[in-house]
mmCIF file of C-alpha atoms in Angstrom:
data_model
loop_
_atom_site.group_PDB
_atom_site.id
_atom_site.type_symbol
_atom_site.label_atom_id
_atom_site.label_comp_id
_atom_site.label_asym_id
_atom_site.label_seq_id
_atom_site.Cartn_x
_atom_site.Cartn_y
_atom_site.Cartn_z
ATOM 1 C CA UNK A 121 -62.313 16.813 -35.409
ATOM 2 C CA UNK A 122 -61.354 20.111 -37.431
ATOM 3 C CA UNK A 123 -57.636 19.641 -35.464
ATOM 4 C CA UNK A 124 -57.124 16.374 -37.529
ATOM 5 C CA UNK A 125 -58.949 16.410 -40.323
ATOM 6 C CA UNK A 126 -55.916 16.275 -42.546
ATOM 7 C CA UNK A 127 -54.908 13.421 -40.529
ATOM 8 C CA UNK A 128 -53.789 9.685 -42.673
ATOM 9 C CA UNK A 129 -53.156 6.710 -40.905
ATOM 10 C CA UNK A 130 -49.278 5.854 -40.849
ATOM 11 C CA UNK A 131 -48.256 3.221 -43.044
ATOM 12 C CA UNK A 132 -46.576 0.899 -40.797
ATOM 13 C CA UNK A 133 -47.385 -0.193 -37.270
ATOM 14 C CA UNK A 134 -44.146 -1.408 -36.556
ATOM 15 C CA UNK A 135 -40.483 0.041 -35.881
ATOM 16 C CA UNK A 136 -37.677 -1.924 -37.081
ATOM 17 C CA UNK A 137 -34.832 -1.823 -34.673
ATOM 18 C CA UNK A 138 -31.068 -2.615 -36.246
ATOM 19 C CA UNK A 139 -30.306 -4.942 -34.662
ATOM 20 C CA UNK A 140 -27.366 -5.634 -31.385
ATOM 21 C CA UNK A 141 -23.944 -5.635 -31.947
ATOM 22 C CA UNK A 142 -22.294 -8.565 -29.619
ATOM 23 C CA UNK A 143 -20.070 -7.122 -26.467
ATOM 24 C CA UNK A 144 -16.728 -7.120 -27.421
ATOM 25 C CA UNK A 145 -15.658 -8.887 -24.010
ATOM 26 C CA UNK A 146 -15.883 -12.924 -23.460
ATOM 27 C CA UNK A 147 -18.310 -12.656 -20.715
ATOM 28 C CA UNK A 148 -20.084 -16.108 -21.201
ATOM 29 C CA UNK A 149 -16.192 -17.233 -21.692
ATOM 30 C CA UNK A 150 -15.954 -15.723 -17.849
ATOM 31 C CA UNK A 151 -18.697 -17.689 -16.482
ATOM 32 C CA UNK A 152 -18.064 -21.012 -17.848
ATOM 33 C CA UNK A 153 -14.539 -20.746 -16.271
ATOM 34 C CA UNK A 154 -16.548 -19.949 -13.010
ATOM 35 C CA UNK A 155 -19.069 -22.308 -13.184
ATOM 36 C CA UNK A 156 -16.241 -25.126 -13.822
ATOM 37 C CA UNK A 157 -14.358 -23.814 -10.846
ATOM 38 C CA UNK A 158 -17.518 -24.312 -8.965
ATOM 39 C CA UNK A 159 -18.459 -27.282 -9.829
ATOM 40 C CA UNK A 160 -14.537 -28.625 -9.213
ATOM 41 C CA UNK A 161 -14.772 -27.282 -5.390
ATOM 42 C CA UNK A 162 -16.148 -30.669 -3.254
ATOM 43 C CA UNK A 163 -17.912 -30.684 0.407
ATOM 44 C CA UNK A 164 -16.472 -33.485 0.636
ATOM 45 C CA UNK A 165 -12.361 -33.387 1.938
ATOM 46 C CA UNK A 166 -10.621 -35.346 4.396
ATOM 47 C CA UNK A 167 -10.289 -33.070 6.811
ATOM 48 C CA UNK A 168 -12.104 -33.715 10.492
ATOM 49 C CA UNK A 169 -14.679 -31.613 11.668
ATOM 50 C CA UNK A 170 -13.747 -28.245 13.394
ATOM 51 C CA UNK A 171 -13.704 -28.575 17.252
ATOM 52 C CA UNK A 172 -15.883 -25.670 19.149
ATOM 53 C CA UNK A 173 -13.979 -22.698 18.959
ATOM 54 C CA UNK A 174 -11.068 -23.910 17.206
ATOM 55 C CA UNK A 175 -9.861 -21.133 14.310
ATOM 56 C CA UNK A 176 -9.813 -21.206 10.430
ATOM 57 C CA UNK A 177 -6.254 -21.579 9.413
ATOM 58 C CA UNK A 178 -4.662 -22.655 6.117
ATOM 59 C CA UNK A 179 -1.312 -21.984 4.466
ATOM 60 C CA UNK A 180 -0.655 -23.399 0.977
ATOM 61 C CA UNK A 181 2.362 -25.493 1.236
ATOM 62 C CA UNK A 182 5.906 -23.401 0.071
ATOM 63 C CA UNK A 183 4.905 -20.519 1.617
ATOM 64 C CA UNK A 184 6.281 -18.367 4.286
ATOM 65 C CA UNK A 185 4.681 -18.884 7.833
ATOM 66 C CA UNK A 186 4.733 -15.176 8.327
ATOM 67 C CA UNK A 187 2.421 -15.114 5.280
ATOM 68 C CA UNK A 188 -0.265 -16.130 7.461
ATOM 69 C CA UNK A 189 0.990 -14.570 10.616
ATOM 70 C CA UNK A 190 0.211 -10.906 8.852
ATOM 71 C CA UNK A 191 -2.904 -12.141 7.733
ATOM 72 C CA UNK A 192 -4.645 -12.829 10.936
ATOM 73 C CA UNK A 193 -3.323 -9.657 12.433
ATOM 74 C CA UNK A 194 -5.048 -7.981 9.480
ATOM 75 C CA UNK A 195 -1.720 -6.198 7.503
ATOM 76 C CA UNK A 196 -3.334 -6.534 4.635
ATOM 77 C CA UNK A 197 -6.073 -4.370 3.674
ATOM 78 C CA UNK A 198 -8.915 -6.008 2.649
ATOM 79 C CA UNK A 199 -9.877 -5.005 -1.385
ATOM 80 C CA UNK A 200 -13.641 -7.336 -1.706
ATOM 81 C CA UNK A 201 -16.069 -8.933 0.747
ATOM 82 C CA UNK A 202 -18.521 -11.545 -0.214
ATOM 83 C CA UNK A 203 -21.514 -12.167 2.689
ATOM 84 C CA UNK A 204 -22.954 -15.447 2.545
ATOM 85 C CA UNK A 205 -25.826 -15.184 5.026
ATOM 86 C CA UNK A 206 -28.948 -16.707 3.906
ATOM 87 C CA UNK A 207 -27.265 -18.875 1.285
ATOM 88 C CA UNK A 208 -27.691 -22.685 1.289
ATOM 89 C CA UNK A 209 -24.909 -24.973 0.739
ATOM 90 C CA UNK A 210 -25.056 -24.630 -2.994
ATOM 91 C CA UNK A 211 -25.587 -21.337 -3.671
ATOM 92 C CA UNK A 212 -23.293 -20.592 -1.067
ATOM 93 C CA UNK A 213 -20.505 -22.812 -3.202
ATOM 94 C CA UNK A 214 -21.847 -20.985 -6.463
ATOM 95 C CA UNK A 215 -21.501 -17.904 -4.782
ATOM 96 C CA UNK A 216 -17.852 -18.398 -3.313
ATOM 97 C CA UNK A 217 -16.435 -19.378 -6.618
ATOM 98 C CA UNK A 218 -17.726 -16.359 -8.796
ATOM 99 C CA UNK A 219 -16.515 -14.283 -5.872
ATOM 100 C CA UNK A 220 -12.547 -15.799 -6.160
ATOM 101 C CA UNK A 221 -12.827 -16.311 -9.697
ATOM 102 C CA UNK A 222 -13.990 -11.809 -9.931
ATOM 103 C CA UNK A 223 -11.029 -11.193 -7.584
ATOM 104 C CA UNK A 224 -8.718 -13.294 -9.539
ATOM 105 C CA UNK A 225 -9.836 -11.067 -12.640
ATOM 106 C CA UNK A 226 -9.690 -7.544 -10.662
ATOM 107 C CA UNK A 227 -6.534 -8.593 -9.547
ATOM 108 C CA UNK A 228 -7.728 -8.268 -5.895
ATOM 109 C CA UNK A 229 -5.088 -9.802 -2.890
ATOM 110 C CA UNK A 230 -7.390 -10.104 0.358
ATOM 111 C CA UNK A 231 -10.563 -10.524 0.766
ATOM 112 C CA UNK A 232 -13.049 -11.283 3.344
ATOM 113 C CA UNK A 233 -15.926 -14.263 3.107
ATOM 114 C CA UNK A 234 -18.168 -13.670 5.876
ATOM 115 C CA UNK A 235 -20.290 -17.147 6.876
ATOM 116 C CA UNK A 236 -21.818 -16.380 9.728
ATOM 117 C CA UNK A 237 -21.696 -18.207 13.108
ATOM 118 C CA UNK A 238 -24.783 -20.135 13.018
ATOM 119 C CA UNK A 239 -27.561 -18.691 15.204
ATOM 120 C CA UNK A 240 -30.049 -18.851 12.420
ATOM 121 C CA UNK A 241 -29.405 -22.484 11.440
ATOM 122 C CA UNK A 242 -31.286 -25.708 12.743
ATOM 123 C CA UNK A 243 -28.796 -26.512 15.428
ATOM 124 C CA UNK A 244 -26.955 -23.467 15.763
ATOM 125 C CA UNK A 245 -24.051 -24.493 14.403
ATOM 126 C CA UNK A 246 -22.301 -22.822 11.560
ATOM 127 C CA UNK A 247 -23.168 -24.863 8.729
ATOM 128 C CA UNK A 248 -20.674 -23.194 6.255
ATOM 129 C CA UNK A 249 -17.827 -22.578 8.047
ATOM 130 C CA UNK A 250 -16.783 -26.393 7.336
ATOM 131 C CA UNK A 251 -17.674 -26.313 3.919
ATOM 132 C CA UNK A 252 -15.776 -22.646 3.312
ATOM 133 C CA UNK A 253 -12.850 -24.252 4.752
ATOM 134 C CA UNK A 254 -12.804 -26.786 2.447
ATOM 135 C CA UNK A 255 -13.472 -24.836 -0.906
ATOM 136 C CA UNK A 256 -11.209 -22.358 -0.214
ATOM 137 C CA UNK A 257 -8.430 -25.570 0.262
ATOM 138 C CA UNK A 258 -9.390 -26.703 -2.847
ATOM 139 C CA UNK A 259 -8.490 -23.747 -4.757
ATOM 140 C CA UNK A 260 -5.458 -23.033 -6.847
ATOM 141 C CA UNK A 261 -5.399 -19.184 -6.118
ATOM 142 C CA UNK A 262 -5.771 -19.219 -2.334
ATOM 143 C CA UNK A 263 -2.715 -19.055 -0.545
ATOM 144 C CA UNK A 264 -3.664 -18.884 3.030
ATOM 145 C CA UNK A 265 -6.962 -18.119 5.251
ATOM 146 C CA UNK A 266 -7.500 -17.611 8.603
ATOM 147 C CA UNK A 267 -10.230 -16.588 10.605
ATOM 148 C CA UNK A 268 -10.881 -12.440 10.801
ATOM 149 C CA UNK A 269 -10.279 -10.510 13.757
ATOM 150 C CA UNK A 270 -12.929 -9.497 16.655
ATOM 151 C CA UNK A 271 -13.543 -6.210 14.369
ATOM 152 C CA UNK A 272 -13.382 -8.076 10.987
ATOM 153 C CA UNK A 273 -16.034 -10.373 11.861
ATOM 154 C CA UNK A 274 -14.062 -12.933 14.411
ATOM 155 C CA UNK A 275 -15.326 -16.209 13.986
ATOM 156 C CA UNK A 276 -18.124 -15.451 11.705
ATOM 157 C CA UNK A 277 -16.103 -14.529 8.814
ATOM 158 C CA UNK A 278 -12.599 -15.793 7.248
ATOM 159 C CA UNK A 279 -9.389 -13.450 5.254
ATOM 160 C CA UNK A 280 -8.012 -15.257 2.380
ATOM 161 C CA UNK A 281 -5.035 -13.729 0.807
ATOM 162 C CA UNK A 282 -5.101 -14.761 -3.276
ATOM 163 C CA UNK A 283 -2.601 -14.615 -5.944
ATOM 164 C CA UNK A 284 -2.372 -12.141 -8.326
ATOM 165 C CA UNK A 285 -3.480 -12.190 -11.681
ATOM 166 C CA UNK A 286 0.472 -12.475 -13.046
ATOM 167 C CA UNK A 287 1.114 -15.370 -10.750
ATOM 168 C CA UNK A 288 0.597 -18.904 -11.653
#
C-alpha cells in the first residue's frame, strides 16, 4: 500500500492508434485478375479422355516442335512448383490459376504442377490429370506441357514452359 500511495488512476482507458496507411501495391488489383483467370479456365473441353498410360503433351500452335522436345527431356530448369494433392476439383482450379498467374508476375519460365497419380481417389484414377490438361490448354501464357520425367515426378506431375512477362 505505502509503494502506491501516490498512485491516480490514468485518465483514459484507451490508446488511440493512427491509423493504416494503404500498401502502395495493387494487390486486390492482382487477385481479381486471378480470380477472373480462374473462373475463365473450363473442365469442360473437347478433348477425349486420356487412354491408360498415354502422356501429357501440348504445344501452342506457331511454335517450334523442339520447344517441347527440350521440355520433356527437362533442359529447362524448373523456377516454381505448385503440389495439388489433397485438392478437389475446385480448389485445385483456384489453386492452378493463382499459381500461373504468380509466375506470370515473377517472370518465372518452367514450372512444375504435380497432380498426383490417383491412388488416393475413389477409383484410383487420377482425377486431375484430365482437368490440368485442360486448364493449362486454356491458357494464354502456356506454351507447351508435357508430362515430367521418372525423377521429376513421371506421370504424377506435368512441366509447362510459360511466357515471359514482356511477351504477349
Amino acid at each position: 500500500m505505502q509503494a502506491v500511495a501516490g498512485a491516480r488512476p490514468v485518465a483514459y482507458d484507451r490508446v488511440v492508434h493512427p491509423p493504416r496507411r494503404p500498401s502502395p501495391w495493387p494487390l486486390q488489383r492482382w487477385h481479381d485478375e486471378a480470380r477472373v483467370m480462374a473462373e475463365a479456365m473450363s473442365d469442360f473441353w473437347p478433348w477425349d479422355e486420356l487412354e491408360s498410360g498415354e502422356e501429357l503433351l501440348y504445344l501452342r500452335p506457331g511454335m517450334k516442335l523442339d520447344t517441347l522436345k527440350r521440355l520433356r527431356r527437362g533442359e529447362w530448369v524448373v523456377q516454381a512448383e505448385l503440389d495439388l494433392h489433397g485438392h478437389t476439383v475446385d480448389t485445385g482450379r483456384l489453386a492452378v490459376a493463382e499459381f500461373l498467374h504468380r509466375c506470370r508476375v515473377h517472370n518465372q519460365r518452367c514450372v512444375r504442377i504435380v497432380h498426383g497419380k490417383g491412388l488416393g481417389s475413389r477409383n484410383k484414377e487420377p482425377v486431375l490429370k484430365l482437368k490440368l490438361k485442360n486448364w493449362l490448354a486454356q491458357r494464354d501464357e502456356v506454351l507447351a506441357f508435357a508430362q515430367a520425367r521418372a525423377v521429376d515426378g513421371g506421370s504424377g506431375a506435368v512441366l509447362a514452359l510459360l511466357k515471359g512477362w514482356r511477351e504477349r
